[in-house]
Coordinates of N, CA and C in Angstrom, one line a residue:
X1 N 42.7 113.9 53.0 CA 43.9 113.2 52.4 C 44.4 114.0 51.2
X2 N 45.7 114.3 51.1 CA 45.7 114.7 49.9 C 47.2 114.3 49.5
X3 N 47.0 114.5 47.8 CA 48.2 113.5 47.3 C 48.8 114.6 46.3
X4 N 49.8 114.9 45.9 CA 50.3 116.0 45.2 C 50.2 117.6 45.6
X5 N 49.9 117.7 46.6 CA 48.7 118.4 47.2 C 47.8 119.3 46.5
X6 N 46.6 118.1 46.1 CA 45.4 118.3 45.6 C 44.9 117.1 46.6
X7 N 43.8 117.3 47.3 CA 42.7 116.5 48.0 C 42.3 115.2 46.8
X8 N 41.8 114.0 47.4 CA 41.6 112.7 46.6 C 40.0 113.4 46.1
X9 N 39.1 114.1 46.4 CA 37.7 114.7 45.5 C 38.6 115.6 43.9
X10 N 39.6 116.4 44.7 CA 40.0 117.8 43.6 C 40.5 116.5 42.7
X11 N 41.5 115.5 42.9 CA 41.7 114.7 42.1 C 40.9 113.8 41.3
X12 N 40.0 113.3 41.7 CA 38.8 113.0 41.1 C 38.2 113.9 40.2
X13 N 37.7 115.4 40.5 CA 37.1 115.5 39.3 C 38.4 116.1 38.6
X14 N 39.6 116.0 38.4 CA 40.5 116.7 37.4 C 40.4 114.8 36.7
X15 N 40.7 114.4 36.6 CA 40.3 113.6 35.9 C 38.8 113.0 35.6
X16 N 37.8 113.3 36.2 CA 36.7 113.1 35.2 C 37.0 114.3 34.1
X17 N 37.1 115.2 34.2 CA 37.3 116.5 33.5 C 38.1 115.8 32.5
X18 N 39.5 115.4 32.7 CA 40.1 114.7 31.2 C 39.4 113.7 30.4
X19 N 38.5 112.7 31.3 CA 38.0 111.6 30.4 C 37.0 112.9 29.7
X20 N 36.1 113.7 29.5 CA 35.3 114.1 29.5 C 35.8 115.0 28.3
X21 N 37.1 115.8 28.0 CA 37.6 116.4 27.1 C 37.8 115.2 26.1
X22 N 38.2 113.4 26.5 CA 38.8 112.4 25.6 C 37.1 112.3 24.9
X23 N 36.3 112.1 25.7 CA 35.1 111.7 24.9 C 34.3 112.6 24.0
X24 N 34.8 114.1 24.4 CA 33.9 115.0 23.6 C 34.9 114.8 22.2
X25 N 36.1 114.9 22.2 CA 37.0 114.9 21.1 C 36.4 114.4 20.1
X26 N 36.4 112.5 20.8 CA 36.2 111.3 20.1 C 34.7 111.3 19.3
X27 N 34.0 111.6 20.0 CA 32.2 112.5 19.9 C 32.5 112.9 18.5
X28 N 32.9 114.2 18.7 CA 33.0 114.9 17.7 C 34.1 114.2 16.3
X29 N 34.9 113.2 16.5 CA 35.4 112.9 14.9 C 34.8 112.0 15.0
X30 N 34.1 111.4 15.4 CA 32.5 110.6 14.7 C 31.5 111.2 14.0
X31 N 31.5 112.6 14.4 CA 30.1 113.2 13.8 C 31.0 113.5 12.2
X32 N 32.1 113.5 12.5 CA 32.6 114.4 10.8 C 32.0 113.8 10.1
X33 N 32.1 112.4 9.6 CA 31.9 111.8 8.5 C 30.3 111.9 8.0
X34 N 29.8 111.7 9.2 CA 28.5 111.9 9.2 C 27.8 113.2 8.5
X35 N 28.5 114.5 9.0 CA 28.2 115.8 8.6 C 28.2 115.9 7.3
X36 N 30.1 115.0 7.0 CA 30.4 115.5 5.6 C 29.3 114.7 4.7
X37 N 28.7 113.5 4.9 CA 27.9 112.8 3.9 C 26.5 113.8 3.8
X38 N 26.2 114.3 5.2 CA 24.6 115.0 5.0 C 25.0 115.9 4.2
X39 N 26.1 117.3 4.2 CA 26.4 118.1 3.2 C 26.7 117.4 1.4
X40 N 27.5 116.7 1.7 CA 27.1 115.9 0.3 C 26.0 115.9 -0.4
X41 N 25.0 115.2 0.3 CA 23.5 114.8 -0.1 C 23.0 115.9 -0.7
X42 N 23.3 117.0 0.3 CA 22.3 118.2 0.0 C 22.8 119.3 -0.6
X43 N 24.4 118.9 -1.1 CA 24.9 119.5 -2.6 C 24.6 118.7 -3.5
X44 N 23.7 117.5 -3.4 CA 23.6 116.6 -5.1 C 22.2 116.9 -5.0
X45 N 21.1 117.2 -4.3 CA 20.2 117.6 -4.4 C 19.7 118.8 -4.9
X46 N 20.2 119.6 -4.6 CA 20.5 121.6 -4.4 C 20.6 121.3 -6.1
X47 N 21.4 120.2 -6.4 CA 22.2 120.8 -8.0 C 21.8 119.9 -9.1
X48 N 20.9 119.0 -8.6 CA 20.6 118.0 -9.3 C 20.7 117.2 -9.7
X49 N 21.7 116.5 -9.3 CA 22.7 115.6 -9.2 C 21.8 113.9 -9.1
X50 N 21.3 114.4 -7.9 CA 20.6 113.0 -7.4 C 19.1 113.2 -7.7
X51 N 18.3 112.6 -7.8 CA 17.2 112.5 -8.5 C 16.3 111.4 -8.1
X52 N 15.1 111.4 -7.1 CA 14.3 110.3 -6.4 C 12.9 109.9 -8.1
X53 N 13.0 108.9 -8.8 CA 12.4 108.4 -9.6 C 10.8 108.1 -9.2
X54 N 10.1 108.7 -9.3 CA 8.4 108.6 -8.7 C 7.7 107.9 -9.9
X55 N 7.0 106.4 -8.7 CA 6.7 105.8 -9.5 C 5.2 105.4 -9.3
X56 N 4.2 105.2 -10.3 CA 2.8 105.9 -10.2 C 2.3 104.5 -9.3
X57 N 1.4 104.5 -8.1 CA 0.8 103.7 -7.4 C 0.4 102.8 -7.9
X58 N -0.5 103.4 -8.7 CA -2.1 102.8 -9.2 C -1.1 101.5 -10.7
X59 N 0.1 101.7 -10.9 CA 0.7 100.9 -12.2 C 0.7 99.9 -10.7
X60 N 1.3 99.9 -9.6 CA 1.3 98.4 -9.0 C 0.4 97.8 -8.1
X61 N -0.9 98.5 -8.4 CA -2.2 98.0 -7.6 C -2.4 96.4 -7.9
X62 N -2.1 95.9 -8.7 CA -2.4 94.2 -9.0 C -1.4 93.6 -9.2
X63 N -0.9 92.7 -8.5 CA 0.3 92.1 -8.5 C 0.7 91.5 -10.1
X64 N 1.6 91.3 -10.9 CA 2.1 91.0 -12.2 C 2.7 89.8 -11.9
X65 N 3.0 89.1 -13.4 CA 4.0 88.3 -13.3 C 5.6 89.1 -13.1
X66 N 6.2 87.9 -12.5 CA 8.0 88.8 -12.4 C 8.3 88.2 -13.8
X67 N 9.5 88.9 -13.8 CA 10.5 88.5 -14.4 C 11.4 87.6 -14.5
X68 N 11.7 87.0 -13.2 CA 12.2 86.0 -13.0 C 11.9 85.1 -11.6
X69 N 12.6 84.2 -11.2 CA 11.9 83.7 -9.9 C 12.6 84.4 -8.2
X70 N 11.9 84.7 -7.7 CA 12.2 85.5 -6.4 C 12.3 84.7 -5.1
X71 N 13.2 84.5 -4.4 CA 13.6 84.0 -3.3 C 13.5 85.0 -1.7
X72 N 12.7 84.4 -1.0 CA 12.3 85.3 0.2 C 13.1 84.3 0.9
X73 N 14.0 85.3 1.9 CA 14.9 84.5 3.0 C 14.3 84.8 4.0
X74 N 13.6 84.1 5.0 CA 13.6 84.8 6.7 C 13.7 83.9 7.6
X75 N 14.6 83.9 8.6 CA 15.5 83.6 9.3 C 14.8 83.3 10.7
X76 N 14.2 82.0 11.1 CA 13.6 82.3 12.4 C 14.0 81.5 13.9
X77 N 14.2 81.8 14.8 CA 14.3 81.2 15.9 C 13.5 81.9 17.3
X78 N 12.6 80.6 17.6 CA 12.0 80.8 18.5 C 10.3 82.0 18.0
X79 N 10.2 82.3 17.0 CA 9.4 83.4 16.4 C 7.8 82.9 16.3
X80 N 7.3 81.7 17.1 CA 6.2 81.4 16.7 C 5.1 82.1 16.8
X81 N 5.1 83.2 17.5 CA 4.8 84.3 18.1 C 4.1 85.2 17.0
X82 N 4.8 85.3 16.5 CA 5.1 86.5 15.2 C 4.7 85.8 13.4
X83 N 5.4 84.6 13.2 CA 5.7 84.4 11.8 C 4.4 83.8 11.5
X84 N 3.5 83.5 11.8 CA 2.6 82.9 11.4 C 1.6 84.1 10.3
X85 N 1.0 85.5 11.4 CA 0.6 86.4 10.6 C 1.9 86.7 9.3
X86 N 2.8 86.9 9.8 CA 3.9 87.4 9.0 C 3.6 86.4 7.3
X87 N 3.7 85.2 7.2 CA 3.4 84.5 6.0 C 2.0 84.4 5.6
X88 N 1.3 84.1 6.5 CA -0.4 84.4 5.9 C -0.3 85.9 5.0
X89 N 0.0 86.5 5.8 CA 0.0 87.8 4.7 C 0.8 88.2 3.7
X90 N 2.2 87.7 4.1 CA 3.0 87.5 2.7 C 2.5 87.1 1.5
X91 N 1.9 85.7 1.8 CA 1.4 84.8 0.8 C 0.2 85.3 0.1
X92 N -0.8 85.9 0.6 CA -2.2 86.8 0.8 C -2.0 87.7 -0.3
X93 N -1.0 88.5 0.2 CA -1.1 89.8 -0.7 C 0.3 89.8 -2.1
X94 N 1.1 89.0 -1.8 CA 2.2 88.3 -3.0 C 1.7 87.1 -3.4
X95 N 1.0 87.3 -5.0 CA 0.3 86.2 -5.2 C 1.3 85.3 -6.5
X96 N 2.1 85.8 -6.6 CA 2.9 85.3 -7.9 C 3.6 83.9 -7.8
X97 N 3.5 83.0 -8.6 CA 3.3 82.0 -8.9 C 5.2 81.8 -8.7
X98 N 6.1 82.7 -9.1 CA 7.5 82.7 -9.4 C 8.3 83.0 -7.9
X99 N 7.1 82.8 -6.9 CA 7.8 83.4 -5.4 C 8.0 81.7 -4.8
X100 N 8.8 82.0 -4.0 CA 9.4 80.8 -3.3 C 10.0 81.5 -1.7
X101 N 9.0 81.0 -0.9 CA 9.8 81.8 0.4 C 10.5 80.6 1.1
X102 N 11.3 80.8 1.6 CA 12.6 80.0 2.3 C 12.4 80.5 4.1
X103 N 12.2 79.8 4.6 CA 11.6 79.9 6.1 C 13.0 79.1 7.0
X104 N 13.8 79.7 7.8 CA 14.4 78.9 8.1 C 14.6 78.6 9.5
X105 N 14.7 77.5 10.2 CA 14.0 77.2 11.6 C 14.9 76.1 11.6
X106 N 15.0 75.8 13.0 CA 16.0 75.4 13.7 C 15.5 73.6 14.5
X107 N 16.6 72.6 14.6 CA 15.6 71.1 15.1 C 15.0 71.2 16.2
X108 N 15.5 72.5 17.1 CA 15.5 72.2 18.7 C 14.2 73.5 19.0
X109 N 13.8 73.5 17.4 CA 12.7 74.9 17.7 C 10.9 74.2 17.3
X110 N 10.5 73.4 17.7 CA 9.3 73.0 16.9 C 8.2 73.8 17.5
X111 N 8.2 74.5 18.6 CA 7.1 75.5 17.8 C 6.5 76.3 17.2
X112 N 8.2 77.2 16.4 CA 8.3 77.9 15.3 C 8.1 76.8 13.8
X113 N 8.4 75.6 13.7 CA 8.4 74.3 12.6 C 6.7 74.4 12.5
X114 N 6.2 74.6 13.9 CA 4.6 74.1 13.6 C 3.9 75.5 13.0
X115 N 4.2 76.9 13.5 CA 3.3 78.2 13.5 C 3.6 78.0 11.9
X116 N 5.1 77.6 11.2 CA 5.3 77.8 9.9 C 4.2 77.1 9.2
X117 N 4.2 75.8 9.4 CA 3.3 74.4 8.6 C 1.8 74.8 9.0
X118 N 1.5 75.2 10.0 CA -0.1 75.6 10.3 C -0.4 76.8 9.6
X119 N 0.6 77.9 9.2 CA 0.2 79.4 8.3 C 0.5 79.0 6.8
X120 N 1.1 78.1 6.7 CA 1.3 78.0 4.9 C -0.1 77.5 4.2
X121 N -0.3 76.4 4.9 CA -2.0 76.3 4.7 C -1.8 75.5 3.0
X122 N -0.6 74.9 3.2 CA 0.0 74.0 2.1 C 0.6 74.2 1.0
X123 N 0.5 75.8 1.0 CA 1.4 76.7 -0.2 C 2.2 76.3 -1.1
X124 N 2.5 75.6 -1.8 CA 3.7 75.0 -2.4 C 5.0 75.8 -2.5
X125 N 4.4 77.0 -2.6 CA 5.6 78.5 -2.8 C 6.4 78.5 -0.9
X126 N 6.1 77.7 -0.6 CA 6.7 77.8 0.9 C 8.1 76.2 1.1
X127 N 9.0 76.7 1.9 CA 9.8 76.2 2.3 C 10.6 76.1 3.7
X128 N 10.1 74.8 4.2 CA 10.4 75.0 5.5 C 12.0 74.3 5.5
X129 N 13.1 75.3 6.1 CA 14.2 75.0 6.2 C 15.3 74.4 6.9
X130 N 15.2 73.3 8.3 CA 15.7 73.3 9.1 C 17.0 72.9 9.3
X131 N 17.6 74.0 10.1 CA 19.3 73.3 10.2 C 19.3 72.2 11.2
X132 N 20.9 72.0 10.1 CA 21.2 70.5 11.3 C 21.8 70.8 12.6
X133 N 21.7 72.5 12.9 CA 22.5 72.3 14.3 C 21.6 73.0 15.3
X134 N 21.6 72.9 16.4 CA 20.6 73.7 17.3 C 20.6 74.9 17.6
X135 N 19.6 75.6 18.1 CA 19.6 77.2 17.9 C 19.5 77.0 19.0
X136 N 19.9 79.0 19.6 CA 20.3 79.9 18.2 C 21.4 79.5 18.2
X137 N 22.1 80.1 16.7 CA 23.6 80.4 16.4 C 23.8 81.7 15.9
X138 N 23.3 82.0 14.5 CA 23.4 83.3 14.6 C 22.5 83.6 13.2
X139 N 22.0 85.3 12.8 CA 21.4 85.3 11.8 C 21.8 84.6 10.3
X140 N 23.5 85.4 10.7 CA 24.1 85.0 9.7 C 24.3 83.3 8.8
X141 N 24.1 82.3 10.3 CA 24.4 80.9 10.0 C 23.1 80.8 9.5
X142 N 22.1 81.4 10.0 CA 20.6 80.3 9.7 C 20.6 81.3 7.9
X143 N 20.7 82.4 7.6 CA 20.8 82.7 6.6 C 21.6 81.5 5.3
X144 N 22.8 81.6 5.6 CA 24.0 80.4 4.9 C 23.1 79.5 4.7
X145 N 22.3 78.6 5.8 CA 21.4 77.5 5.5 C 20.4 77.6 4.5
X146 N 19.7 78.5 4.4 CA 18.9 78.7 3.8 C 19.3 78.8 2.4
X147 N 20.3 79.8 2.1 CA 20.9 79.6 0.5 C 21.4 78.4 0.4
X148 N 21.7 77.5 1.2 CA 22.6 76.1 0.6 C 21.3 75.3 -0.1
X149 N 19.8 75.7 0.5 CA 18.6 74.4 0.2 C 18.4 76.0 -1.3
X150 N 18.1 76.7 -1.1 CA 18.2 77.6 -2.4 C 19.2 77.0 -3.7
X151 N 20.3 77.0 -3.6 CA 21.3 76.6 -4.5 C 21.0 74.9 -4.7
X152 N 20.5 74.5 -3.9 CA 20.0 72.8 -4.1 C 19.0 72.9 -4.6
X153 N 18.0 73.7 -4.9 CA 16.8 73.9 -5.3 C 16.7 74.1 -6.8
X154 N 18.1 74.8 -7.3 CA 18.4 75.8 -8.6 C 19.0 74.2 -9.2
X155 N 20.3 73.9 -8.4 CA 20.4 72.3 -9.0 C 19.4 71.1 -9.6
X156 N 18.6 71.2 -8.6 CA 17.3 70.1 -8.6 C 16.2 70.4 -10.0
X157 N 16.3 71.9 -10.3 CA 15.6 72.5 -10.9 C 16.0 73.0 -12.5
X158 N 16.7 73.1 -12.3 CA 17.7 74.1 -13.3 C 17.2 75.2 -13.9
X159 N 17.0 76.1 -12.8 CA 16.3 77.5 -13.0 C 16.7 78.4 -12.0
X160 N 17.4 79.0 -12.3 CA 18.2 79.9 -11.5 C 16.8 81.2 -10.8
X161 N 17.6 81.7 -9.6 CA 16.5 82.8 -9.4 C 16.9 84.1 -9.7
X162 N 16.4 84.9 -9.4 CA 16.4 86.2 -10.1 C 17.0 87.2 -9.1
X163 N 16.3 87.1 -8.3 CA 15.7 88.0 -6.5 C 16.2 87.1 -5.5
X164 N 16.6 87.6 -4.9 CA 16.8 87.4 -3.1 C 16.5 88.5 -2.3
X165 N 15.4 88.3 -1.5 CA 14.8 89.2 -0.6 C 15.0 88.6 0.8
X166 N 15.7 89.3 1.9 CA 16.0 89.0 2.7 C 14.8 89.6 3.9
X167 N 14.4 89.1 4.5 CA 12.7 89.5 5.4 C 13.3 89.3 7.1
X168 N 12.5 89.9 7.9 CA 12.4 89.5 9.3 C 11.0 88.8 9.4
X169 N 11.4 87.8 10.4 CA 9.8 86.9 10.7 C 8.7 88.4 11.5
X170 N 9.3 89.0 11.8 CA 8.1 90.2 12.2 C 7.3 91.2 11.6
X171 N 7.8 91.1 10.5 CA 7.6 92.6 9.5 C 6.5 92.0 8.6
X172 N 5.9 93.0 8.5 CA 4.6 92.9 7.4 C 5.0 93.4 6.1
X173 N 4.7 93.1 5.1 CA 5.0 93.5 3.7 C 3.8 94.2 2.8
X174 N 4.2 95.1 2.0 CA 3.4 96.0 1.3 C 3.3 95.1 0.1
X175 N 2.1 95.1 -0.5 CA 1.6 94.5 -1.2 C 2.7 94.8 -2.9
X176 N 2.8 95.8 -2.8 CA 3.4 96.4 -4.2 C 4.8 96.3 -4.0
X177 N 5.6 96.2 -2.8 CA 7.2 95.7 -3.0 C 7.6 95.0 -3.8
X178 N 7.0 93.8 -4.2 CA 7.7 92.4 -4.7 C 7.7 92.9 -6.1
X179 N 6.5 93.8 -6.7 CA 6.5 94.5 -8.0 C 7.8 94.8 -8.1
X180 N 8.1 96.3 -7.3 CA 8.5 97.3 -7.4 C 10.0 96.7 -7.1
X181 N 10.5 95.9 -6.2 CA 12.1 95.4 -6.6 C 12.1 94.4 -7.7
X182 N 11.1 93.9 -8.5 CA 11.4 93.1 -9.5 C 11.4 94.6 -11.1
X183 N 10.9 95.1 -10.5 CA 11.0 96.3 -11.5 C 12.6 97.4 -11.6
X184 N 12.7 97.2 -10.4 CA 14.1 98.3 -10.0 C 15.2 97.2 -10.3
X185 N 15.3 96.0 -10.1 CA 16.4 95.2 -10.4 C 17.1 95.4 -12.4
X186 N 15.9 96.3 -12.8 CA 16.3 95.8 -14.3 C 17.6 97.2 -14.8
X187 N 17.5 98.1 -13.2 CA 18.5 99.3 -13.5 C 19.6 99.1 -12.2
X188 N 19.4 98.2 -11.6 CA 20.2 98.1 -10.1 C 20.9 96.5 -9.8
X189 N 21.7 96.5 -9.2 CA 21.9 95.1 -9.1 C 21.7 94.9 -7.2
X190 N 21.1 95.9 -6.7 CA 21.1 95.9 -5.2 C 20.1 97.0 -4.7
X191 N 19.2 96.7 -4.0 CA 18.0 97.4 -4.0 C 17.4 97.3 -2.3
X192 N 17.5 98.3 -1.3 CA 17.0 98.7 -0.5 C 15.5 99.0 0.0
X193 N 14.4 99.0 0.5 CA 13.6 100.2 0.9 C 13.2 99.8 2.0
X194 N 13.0 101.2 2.4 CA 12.8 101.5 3.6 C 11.5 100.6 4.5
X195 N 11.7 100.8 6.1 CA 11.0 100.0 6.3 C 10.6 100.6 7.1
X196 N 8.9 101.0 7.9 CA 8.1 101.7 8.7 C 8.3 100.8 9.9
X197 N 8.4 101.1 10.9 CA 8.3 101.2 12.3 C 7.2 102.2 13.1
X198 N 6.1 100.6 13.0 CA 4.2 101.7 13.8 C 4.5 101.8 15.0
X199 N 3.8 103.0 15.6 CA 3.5 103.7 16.5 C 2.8 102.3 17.5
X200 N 3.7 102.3 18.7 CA 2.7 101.3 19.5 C 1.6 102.4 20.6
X201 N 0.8 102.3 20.4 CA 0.3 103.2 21.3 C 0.1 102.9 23.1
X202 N 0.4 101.8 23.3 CA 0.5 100.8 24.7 C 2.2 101.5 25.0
X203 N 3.0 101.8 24.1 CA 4.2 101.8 24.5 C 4.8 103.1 23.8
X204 N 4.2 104.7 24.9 CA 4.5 105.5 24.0 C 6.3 106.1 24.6
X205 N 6.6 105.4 25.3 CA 7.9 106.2 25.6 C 9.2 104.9 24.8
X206 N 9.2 103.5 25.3 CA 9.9 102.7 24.3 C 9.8 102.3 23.5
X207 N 8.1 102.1 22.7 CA 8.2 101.9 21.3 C 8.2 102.8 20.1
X208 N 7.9 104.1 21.0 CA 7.6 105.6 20.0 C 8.9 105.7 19.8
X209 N 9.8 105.7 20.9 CA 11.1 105.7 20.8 C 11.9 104.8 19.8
X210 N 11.8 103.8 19.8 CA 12.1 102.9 18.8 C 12.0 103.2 17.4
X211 N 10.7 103.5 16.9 CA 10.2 103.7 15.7 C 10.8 104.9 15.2
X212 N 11.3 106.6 16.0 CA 12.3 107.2 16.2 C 13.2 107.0 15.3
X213 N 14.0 106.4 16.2 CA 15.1 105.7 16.2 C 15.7 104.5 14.9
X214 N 14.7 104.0 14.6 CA 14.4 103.3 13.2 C 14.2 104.2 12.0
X215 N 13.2 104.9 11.6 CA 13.0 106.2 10.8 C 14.5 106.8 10.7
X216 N 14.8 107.4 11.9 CA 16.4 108.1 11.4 C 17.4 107.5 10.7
X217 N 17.7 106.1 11.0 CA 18.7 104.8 10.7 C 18.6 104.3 9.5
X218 N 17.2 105.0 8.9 CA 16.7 104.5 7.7 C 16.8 105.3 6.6
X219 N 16.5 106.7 7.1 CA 16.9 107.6 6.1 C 18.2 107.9 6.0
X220 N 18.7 107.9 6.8 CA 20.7 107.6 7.0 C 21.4 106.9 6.0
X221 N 20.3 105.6 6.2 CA 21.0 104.8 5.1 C 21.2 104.8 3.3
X222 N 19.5 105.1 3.5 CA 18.9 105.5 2.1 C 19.9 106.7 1.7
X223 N 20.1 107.9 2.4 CA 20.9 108.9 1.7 C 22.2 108.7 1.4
X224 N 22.6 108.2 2.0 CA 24.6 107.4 1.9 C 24.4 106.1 0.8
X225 N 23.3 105.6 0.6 CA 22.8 104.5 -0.7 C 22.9 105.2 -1.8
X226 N 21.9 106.4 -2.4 CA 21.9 107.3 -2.8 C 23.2 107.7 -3.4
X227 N 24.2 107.9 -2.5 CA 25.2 108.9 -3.0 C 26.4 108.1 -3.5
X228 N 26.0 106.5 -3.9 CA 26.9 105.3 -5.0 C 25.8 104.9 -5.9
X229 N 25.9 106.2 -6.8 CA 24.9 105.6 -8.2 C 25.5 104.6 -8.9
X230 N 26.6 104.8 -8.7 CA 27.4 103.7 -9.8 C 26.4 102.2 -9.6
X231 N 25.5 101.9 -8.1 CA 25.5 100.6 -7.7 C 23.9 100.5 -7.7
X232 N 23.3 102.0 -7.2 CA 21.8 101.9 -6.7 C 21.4 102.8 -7.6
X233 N 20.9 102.7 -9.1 CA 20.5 103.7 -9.5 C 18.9 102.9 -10.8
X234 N 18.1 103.6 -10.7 CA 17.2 104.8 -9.8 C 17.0 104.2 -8.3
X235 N 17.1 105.3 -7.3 CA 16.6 104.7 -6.0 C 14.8 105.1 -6.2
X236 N 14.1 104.2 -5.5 CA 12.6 104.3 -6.0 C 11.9 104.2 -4.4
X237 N 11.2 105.1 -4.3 CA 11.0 105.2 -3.1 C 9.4 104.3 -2.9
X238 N 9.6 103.8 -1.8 CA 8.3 102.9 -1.5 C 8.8 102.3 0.2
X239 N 7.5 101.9 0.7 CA 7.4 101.1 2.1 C 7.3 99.8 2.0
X240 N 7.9 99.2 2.9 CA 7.6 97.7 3.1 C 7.5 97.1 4.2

């Protein structure tokens, strides 16, 4: 068959051939920005510009009092799975008296309501938060919920908090975090760090992949953080 006379195949690939020039274009002014920030980075580095603040281990081996009172947000639906270790060890290794974690779970979820009430183990620093609408909806809504019982808490109380730490019900926490952003808050009004992604060894092609994939996303971020001191300064490097 042929139509212009070019065959309906020759015609085919002359147009994959064009989508294929549209996507490499488009490819490539995506990478600019990207390029130009890594060259940035590594002209404030080169010149000294930017400056990683090292901060001694062994000063955050024992947990301290804060400074002020700290608010842990984490957001859960359906997570019974997960959140249970997740708070035993929160609570375990953050022993400070000025922590208040905000757990937030859904009416139509009770056997995420139970893993919470069975891992708190009566904690008073714990808060179970349930919305009035049924999950899921979205991170963002069950977050909103969570600061509305926060800001009723501050009313009820008349003690404002300090810290808001935003958590996933799956992540484990380093013992010396809660130090170290109550420490960086007194030069920053917004504070990042990074977050490890382990090696599954059951799952070396999609979870090695993953953790990859995470690692890169992360230092990405940190260096484009990095390069608005006006907002993140000292950036302090640590795991959580």
């Amino acid at each position: 068959m042929f139509l212009g006379g070019f065959t309906l195949a020759e015609w085919f690939v002359l147009v994959q051939h064009e989508l294929l020039l549209f996507a490499a274009a488009f490819f490539a002014l995506g990478m600019i920005d990207e390029f130009a920030l890594d060259c940035l980075y590594a002209w404030f580095r080169l010149t000294g510009r930017i400056r990683t603040q090292r901060v001694d281990e062994r000063s955050l081996a024992e947990p301290r009092s804060l400074a002020g009172r700290a608010a842990v947000f984490i957001p859960a639906w359906q997570e019974a799975a997960v959140i249970g270790p997740t708070l035993t060890h929160m609570l375990d290794v953050w022993r400070q008296d000025e922590l208040v974690v905000y757990v937030g779970c859904y009416r139509n979820d009770p056997a995420t309501m139970a893993a919470v009430m069975a891992s708190v183990r009566g904690d008073p620093r714990v808060r179970l938060v349930v919305h009035d609408r049924k999950g899921p909806t979205s991170k963002a809504d069950c977050l909103n919920r969570i600061y509305l019982a926060m800001a009723e808490d501050e009313q009820r109380t008349g003690a404002d908090f300090r810290m808001v730490v935003q958590h996933d019900a799956e992540d484990m926490v380093d013992p010396a975090a809660l130090d170290l952003l109550d420490a960086a808050l007194w030069h920053a009004h917004f504070v990042q760090l990074p977050v490890i992604a382990l090696p599954q060894k059951h799952s070396a092609w999609i979870g090695s992949h993953y953790a990859d994939e995470f690692a890169e996303s992360h230092s990405f971020v940190i260096r484009k953080l990095r390069l608005h001191r006006h907002s993140l300064q000292p950036q302090i490097r640590t795991f959580c």
